[in-house]
Coordinates of C-alpha atoms and ligand atoms in Angstrom, one line a residue:
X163 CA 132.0 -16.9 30.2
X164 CA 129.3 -14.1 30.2
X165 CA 129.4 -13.6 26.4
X166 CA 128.5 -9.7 25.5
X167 CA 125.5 -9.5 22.8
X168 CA 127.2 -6.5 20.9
X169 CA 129.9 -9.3 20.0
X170 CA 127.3 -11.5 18.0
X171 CA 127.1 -11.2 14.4
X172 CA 125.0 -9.0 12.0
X173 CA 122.3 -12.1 11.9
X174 CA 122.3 -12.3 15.9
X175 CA 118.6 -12.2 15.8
X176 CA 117.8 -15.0 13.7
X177 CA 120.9 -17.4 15.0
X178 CA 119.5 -16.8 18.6
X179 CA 116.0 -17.4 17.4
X180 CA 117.2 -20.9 16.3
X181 CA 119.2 -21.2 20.1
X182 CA 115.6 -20.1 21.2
X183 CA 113.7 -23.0 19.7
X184 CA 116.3 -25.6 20.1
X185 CA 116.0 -24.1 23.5
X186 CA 112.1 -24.7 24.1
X187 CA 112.0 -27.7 21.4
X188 CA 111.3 -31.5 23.4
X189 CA 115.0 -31.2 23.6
X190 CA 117.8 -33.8 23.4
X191 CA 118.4 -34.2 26.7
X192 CA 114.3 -35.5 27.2
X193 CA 114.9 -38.8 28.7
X194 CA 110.7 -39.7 29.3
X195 CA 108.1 -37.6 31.0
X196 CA 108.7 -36.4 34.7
X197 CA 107.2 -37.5 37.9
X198 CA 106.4 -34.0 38.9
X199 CA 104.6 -34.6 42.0
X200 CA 107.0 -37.3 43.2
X201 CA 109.5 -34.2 42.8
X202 CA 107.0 -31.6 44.5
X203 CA 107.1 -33.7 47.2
X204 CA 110.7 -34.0 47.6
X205 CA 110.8 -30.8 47.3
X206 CA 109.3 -30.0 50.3
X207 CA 110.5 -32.7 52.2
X208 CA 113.8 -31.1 52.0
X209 CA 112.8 -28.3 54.3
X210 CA 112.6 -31.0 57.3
X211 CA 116.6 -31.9 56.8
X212 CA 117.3 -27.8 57.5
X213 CA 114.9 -27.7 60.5
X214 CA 117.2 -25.9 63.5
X215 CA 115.8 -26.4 67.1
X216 CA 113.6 -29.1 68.5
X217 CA 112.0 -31.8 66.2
X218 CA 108.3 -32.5 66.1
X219 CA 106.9 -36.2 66.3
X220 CA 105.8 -36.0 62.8
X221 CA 109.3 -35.1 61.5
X222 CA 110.0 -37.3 58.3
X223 CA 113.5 -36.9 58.1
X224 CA 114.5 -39.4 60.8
X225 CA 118.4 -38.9 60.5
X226 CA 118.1 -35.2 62.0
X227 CA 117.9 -34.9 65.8
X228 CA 117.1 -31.6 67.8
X229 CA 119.7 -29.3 67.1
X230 CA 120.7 -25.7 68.6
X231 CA 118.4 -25.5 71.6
X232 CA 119.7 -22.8 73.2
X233 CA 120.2 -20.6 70.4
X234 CA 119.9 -16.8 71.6
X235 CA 120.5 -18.0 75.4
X236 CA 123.5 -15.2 75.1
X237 CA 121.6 -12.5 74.5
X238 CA 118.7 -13.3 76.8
X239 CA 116.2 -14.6 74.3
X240 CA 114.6 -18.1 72.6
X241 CA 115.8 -18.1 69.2
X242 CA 115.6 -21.6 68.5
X243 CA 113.9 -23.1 65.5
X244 CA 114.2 -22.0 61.7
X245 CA 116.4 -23.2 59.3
X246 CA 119.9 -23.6 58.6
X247 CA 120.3 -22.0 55.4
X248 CA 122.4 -24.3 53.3
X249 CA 124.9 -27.0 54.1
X250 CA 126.3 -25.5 56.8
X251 CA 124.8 -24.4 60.4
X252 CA 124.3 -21.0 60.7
X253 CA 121.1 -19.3 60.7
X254 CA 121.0 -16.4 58.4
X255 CA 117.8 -14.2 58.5
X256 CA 118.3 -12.3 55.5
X257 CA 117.9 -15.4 53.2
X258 CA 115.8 -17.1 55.6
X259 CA 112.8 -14.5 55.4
X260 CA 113.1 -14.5 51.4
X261 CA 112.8 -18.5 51.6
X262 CA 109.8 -18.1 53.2
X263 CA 108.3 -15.1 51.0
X264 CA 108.9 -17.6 48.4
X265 CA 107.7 -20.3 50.2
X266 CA 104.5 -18.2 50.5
X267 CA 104.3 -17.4 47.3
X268 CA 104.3 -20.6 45.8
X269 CA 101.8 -21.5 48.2
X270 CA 99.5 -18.7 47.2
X271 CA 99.9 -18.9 43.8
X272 CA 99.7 -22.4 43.3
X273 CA 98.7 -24.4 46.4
X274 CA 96.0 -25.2 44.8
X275 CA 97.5 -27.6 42.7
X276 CA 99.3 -29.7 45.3
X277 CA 96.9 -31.9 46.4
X278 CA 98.0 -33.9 49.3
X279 CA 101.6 -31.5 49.3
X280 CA 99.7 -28.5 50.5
X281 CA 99.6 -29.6 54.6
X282 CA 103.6 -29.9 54.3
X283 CA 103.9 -27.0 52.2
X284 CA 102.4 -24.8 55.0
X285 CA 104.2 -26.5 57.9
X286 CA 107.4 -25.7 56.3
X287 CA 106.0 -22.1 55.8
X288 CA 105.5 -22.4 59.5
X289 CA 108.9 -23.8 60.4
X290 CA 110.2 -20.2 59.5
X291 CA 107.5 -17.7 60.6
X292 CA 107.5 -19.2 63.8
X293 CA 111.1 -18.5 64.0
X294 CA 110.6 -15.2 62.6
X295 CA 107.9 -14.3 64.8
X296 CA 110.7 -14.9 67.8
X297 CA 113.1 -12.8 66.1
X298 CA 110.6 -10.2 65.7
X299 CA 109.4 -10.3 69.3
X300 CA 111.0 -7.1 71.0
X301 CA 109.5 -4.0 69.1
X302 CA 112.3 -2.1 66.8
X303 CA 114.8 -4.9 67.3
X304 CA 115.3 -8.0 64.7
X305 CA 117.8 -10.9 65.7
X306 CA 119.1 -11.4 61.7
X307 CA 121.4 -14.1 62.7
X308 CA 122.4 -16.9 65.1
X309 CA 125.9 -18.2 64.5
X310 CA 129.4 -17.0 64.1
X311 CA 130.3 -17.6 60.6
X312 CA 133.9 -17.9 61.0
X313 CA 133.6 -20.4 63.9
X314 CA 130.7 -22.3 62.4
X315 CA 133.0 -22.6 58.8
X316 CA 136.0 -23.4 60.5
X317 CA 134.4 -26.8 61.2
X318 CA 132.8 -29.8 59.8
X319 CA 130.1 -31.0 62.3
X320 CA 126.9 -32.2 62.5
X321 CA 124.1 -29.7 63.9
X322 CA 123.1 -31.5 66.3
X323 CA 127.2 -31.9 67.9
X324 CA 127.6 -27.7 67.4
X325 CA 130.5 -26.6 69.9
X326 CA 130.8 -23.6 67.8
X327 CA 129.8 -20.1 68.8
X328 CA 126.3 -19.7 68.5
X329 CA 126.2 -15.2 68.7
X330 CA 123.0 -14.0 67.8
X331 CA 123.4 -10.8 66.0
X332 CA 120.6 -7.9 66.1
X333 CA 119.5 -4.5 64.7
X334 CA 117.9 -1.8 65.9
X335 CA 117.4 2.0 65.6
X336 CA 120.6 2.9 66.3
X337 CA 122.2 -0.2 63.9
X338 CA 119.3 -0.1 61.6
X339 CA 119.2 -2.7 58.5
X340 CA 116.1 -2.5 56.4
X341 CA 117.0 -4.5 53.7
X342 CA 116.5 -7.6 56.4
X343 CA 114.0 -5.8 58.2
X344 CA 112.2 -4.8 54.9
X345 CA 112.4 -8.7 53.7
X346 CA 111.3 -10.1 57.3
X347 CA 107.9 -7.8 57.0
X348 CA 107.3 -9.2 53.7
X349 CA 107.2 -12.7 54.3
X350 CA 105.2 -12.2 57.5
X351 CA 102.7 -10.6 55.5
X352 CA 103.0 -12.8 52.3
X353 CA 102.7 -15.8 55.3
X354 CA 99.8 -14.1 56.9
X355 CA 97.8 -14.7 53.4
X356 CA 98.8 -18.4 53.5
X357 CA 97.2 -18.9 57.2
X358 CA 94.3 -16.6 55.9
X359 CA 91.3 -18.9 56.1
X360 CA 93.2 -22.1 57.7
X361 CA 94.5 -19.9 61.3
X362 CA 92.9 -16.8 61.2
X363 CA 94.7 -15.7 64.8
X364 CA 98.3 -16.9 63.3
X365 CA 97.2 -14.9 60.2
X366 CA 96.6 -11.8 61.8
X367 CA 99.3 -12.4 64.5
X368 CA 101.6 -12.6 61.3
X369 CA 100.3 -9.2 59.3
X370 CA 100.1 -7.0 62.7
X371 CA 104.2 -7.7 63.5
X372 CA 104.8 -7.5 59.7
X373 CA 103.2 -3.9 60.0
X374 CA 105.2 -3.1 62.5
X375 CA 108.3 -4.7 61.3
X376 CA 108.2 -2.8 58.0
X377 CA 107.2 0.5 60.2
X378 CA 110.9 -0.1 61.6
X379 CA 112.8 -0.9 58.5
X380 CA 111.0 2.4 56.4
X381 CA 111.5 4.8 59.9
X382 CA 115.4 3.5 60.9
X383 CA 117.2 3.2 57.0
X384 CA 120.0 1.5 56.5
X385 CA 121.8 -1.8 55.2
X386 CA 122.8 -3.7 57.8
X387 CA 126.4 -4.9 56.5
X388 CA 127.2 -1.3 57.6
X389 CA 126.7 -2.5 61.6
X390 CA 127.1 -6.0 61.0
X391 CA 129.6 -6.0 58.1
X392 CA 132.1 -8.9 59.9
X393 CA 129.1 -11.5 60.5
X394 CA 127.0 -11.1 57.6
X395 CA 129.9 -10.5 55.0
X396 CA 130.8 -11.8 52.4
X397 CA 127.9 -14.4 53.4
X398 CA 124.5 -12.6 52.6
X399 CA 126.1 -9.0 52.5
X400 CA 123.5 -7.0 50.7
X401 CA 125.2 -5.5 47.5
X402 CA 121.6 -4.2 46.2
X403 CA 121.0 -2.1 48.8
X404 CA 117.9 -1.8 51.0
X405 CA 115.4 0.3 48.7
X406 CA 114.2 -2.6 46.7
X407 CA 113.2 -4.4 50.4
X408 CA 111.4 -1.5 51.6
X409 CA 109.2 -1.6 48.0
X410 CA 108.8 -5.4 48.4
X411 CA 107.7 -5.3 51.9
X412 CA 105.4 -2.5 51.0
X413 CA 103.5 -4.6 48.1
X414 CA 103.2 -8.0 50.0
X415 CA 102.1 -5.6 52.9
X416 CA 99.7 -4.1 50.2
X417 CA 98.4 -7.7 48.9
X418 CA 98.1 -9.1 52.3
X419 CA 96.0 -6.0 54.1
X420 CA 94.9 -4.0 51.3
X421 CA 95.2 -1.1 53.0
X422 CA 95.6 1.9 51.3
X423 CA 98.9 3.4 53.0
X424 CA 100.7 0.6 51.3
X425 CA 99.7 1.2 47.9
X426 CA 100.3 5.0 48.4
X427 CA 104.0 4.4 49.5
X428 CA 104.6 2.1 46.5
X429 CA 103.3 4.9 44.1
X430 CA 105.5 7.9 46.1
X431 CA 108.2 5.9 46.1
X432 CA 108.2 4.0 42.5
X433 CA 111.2 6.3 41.6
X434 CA 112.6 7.4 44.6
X435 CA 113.3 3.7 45.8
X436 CA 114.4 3.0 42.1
X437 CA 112.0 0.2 40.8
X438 CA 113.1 -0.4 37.4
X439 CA 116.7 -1.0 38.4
X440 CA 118.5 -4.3 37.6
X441 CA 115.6 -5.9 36.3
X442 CA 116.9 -9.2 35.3
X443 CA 117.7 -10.4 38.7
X444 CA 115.9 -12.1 41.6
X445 CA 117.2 -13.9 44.5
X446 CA 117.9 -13.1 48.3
X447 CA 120.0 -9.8 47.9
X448 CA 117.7 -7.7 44.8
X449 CA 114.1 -8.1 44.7
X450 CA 113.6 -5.8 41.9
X451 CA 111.9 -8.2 39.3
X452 CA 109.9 -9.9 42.2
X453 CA 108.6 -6.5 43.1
X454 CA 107.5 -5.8 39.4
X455 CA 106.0 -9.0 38.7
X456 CA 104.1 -9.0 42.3
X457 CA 102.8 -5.1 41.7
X458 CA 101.9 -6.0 38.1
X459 CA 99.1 -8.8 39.0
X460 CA 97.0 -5.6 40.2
X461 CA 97.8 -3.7 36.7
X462 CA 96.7 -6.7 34.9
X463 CA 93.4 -8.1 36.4
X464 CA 92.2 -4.5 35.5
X465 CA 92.1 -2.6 39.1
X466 CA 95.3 -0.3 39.3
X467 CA 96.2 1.5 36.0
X468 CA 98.4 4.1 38.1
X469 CA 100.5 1.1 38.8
X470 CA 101.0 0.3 34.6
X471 CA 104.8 1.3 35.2
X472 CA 105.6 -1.8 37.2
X473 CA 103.5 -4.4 34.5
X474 CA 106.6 -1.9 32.1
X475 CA 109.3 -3.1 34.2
X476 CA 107.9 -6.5 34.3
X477 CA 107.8 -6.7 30.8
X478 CA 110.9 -5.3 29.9
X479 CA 112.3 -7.8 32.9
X480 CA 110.5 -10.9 30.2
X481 CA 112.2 -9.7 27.8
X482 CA 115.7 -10.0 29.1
X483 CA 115.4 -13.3 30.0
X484 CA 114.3 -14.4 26.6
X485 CA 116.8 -15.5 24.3
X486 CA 116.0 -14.7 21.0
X487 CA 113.4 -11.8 21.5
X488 CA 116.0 -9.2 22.7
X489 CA 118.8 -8.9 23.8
X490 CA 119.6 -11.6 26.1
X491 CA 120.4 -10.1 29.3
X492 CA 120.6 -13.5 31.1
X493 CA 123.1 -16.2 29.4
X494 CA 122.1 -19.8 28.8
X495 CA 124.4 -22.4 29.1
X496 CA 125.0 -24.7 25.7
X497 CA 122.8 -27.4 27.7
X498 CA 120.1 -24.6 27.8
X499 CA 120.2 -23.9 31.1
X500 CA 120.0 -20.1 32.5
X501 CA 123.3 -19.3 34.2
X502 CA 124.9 -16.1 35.9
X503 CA 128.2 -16.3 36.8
X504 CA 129.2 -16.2 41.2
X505 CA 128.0 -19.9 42.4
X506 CA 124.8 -21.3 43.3
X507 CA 123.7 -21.0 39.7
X508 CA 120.0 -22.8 40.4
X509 CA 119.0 -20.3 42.8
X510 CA 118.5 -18.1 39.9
X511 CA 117.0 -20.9 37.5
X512 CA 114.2 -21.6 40.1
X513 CA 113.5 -17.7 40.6
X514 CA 113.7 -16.7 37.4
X515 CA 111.7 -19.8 36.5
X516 CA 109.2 -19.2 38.8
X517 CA 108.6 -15.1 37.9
X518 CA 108.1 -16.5 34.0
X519 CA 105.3 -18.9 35.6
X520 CA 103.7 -16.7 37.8
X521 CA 103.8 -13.9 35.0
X522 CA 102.7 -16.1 32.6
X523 CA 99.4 -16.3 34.8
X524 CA 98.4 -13.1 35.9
X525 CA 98.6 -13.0 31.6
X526 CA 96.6 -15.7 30.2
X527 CA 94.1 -14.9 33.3
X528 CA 94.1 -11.0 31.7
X529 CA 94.8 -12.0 28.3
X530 CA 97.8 -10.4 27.8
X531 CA 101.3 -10.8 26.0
X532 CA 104.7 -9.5 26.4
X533 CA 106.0 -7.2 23.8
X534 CA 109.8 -7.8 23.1
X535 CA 110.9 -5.5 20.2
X536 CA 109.1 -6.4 17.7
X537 CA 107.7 -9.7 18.9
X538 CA 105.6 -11.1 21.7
X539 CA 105.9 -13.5 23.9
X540 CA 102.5 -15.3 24.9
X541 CA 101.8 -16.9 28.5
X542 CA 102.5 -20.5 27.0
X543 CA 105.8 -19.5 26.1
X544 CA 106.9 -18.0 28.8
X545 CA 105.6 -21.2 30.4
X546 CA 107.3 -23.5 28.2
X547 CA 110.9 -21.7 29.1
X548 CA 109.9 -22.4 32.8
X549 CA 109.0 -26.0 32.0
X550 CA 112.4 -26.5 30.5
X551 CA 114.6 -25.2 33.4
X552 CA 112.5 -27.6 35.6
X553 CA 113.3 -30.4 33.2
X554 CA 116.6 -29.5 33.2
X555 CA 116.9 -29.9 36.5
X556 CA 114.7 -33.4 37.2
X557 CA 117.6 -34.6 34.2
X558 CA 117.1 -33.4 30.8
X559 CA 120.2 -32.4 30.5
X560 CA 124.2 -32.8 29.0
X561 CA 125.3 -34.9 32.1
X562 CA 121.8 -36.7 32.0
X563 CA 121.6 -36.5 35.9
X564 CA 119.0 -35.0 38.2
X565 CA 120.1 -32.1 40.2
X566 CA 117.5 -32.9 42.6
X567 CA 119.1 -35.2 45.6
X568 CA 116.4 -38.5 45.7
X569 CA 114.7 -37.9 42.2
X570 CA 115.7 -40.3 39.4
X571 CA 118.4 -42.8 38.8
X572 CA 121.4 -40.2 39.0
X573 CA 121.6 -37.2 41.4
X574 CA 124.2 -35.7 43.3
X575 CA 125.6 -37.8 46.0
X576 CA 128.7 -35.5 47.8
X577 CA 126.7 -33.1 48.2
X578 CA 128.5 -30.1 50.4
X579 CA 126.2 -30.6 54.0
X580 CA 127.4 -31.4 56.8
X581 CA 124.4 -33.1 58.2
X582 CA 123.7 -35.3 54.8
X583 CA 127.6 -36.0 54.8
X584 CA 128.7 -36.6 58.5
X585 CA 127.2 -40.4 59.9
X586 CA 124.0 -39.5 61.7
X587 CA 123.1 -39.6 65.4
X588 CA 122.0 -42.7 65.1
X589 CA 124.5 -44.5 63.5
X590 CA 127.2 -42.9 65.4
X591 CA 126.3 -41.6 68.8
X592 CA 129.1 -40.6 70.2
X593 CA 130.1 -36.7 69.6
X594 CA 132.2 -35.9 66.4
X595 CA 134.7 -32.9 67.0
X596 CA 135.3 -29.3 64.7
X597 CA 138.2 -31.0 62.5
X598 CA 137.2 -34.7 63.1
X599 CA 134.8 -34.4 60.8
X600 CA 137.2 -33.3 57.7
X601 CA 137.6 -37.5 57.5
X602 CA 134.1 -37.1 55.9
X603 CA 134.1 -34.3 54.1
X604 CA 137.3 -35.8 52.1
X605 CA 136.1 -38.8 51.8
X606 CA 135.6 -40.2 48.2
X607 CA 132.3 -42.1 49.5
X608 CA 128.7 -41.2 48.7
X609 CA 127.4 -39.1 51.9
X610 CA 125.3 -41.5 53.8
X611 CA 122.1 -39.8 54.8
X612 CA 120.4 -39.0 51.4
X613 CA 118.8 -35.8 51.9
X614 CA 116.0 -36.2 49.2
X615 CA 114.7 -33.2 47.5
X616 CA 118.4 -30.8 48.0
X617 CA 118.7 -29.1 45.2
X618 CA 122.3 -28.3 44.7
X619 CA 123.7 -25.2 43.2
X620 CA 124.2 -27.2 39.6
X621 CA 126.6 -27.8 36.7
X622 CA 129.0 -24.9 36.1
X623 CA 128.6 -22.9 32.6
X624 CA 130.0 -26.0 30.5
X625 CA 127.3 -28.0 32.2
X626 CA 129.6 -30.1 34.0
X627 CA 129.0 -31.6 37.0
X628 CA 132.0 -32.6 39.5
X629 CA 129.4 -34.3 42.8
X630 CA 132.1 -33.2 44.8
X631 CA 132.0 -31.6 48.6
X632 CA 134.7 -28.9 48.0
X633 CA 133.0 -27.8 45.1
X634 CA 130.4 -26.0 47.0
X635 CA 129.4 -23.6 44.6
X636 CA 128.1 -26.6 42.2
X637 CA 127.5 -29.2 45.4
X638 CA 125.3 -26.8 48.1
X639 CA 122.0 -27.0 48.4
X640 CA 119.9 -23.7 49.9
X641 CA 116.8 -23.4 51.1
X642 CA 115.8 -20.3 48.6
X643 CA 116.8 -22.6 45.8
X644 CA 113.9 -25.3 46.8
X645 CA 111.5 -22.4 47.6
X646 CA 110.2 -21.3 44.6
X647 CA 110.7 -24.6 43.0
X648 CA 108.0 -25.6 44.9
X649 CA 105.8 -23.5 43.5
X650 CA 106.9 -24.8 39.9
X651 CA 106.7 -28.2 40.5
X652 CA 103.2 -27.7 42.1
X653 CA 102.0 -26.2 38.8
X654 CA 103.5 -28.8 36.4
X655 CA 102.3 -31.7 38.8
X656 CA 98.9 -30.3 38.0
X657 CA 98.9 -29.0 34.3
X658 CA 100.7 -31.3 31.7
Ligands
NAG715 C1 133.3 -27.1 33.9 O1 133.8 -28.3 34.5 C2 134.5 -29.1 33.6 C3 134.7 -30.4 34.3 O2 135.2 -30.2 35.6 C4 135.7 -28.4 33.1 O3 136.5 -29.2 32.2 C5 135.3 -27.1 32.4 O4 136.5 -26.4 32.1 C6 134.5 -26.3 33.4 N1 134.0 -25.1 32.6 C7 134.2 -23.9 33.1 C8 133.7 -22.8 32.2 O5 134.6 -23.6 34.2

């Protein structure tokens, strides 16, 4: 469907210009205003329903049990904890340290406007740096994952019934993977600002591994679907390569110690480590447009001119996500909803989404705009476009359903977990086996445990829905899809 702008017409500019407005307009779709923080809060409640390992007292999410105790008990070490990653029960590191960069992000950049959400918003920060902080524990050595893939897919069970193989999967010098590594050390350090004032010994327990976490990924380089090509692939393989991790882990390392070395390597290695690539992207695998829009808070409140080639990048990166200005680089589906094309659609709505908000405030707080061509796009805009992928999701939209599980009168309800799909422990105590759980995942029925605040991977490019397990492209939820929602619905709870 990815429609190529050299096919549009001579009078591409103004036709998309109309697209644009209709696009940022009070839109068809507006049903009334949105409960923002009744969403925030779901938001973050979701994180509870992907807790791995033992349950606190204060859980919320009462139809989860402990789960995966013993996880790392092969290879000698606790690994228990973190999160599953999506709707199934494997622990992936790789996108489980970018949830929690995210995570940390939104907390930094906006947990100021989440009221009584900021004290969950931290514990589920917590839920995955105390994880990480266990995977980190033996110097030059990261456990990335805990799960066979293969096994784990192979069945349809509840977490807390796992018979499958739980291998925990490592690197270290001689299987180095710095693209994991790289993205571990930032969100310790982007976590380490969250606990700044509130745990000052977590804080600084946090920065000192993420040092030497990111010492490790920079010293031992590689990707590490070389070594570990048969768990991690085609799951998180990373296709971007590791150079845009070490940059990231560098410049959260930077903004959380402010120590010179840091800002030095992002400088030497701006070119070498290829910052303006693939600008228009931002998820798990390619933090190049992250990186730009992190470095470029510095350029912009006056303090770093040498850095004014990443506020470039950052701009050009604007631009491509603006329909009507340029180019578009990123499609937008008739609904108005950004779309790329290889499943999980929202994770890139709610990254994108959240790089236009936080953007759009390291602007107005500089006074700046974007250039594109020869217009500009002011912070409001770029805050409006947000504002409209979040109302998108809450339910302005073609099928005129929230893709948020909980929120509204009409969300998805066959959602593709196992947890939210299989009975719970509760209800139904006694084990269910590997294939004695594909009753449930066929089933026509709504899933019984509701697990408020999933946001699924969305309507396809026709924005069509089908609320349908197999369909797990449109149907999964993932925890780097929530994360920097979190930050956007802080910000829109706060500022109408
Ligand atoms: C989207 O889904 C609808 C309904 O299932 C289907 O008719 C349509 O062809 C799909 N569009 C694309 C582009 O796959």
């Amino acid at each position: 469907m990815a429609r190529n702008p050299r096919l549009f017409p001579a009078n591409f500019r103004s036709l998309s210009l109309i697209f644009f407005l209709s696009l940022l307009s009070v839109n068809q779709y507006s049903v009334s205003g949105h409960d923002y923080a009744d969403a925030l809060r779901k938001s973050i409640l979701f994180f509870e329903g992907q807790r791995s390992g033992k349950l606190p007292p204060d859980q919320r999410v009462r139809w989860r049990r402990d789960s995966a105790l013993h996880d790392g008990a092969t290879a000698g070490v606790d690994l228990s904890g973190g999160y599953y990653d999506a709707g199934d029960n494997i622990k992936f590191g790789f996108p489980m340290a970018f949830t929690a960069t995210l995570l940390s992000w939104s907390v930094i950049d906006f947990g100021k406007s989440m009221g009584a959400e900021h004290r969950n918003a931290v514990k589920a920060v917590k839920w995955a740096t105390d994880y990480l902080l266990k995977a980190t524990a033996v110097p030059e050595v990261v456990y990335v994952q805990v799960g066979d893939p293969y096994s784990d897919h192979n069945c349809w069970e509840r977490p807390e019934d796992m018979d499958t193989l739980r291998t925990a999967y490592k690197i270290d010098r001689a299987h180095p993977g710095s693209d994991v590594a790289g993205e571990t050390a930032a969100a310790l350090a982007a976590a380490s600002i969250v606990f700044r004032s509130r745990d000052p010994a977590y804080s600084r327990l946090l920065l000192d591994r993420a040092v030497k976490v990111f010492e490790f990924a920079d010293k031992y380089r590689g990707a590490y679907s070389t070594p570990l090509r048969s768990a991690v692939c085609p799951f998180y393989c990373d296709v971007s390569g590791y150079q845009d991790e070490l940059l990231w882990g560098a410049a959260w390392l930077h903004k959380a110690s402010r120590r010179r070395e840091y800002r030095e390597y992002i400088v030497k290695n701006e070119v070498i480590l290829r910052a303006g690539d693939t600008i228009n992207e931002f998820g798990w695998d390619n933090k190049h447009a992250g990186i730009n829009v992190l470095v470029s808070k510095e350029v912009l409140m006056g303090k770093d001119d040498e850095l004014k080639s990443f506020q470039l990048n950052a701009d050009n990166f604007i631009c491509s996500i603006l329909p009507g200005i340029s180019h578009p680089q990123v499609q937008y589906s008739p609904g108005g909803l950004i779309f790329k094309a290889g499943g999980s659609n929202m994770q890139h709505v709610t990254s994108l989404s959240f790089l236009l908000l936080a953007y759009s405030n390291y602007l107005s707080h500089s006074n700046h705009v974007v250039p594109c061509g020869g217009r500009s796009a002011s912070p409001a805009l770029l805050k409006q476009l947000a504002k409209r992928q979040v109302d998108y999701i809450l339910g302005d939209n073609p099928m005129r359903m929230s893709y948020m599980v909980g929120y509204g009168e009409r969300y998805p309800e066959r959602i593709h977990h196992r947890g939210s799909s299989l009975p719970s422990v509760q209800a139904h105590p006694a084990h269910i086996g590997c294939k004695e759980g594909s009753l449930y995942y066929l089933s026509p029925n709504p899933n019984p445990n509701v697990l408020v605040g999933a946001v699924v991977g969305g309507p396809n490019s026709s924005d069509s829905f089908p609320d349908s397990r197999p369909f797990f492209q449109e149907s999964e939820p993932t925890t780097y899809i929530n994360a920097p929602l979190v930050g956007l619905l802080a910000y829109f709870s706060a500022h109408l």
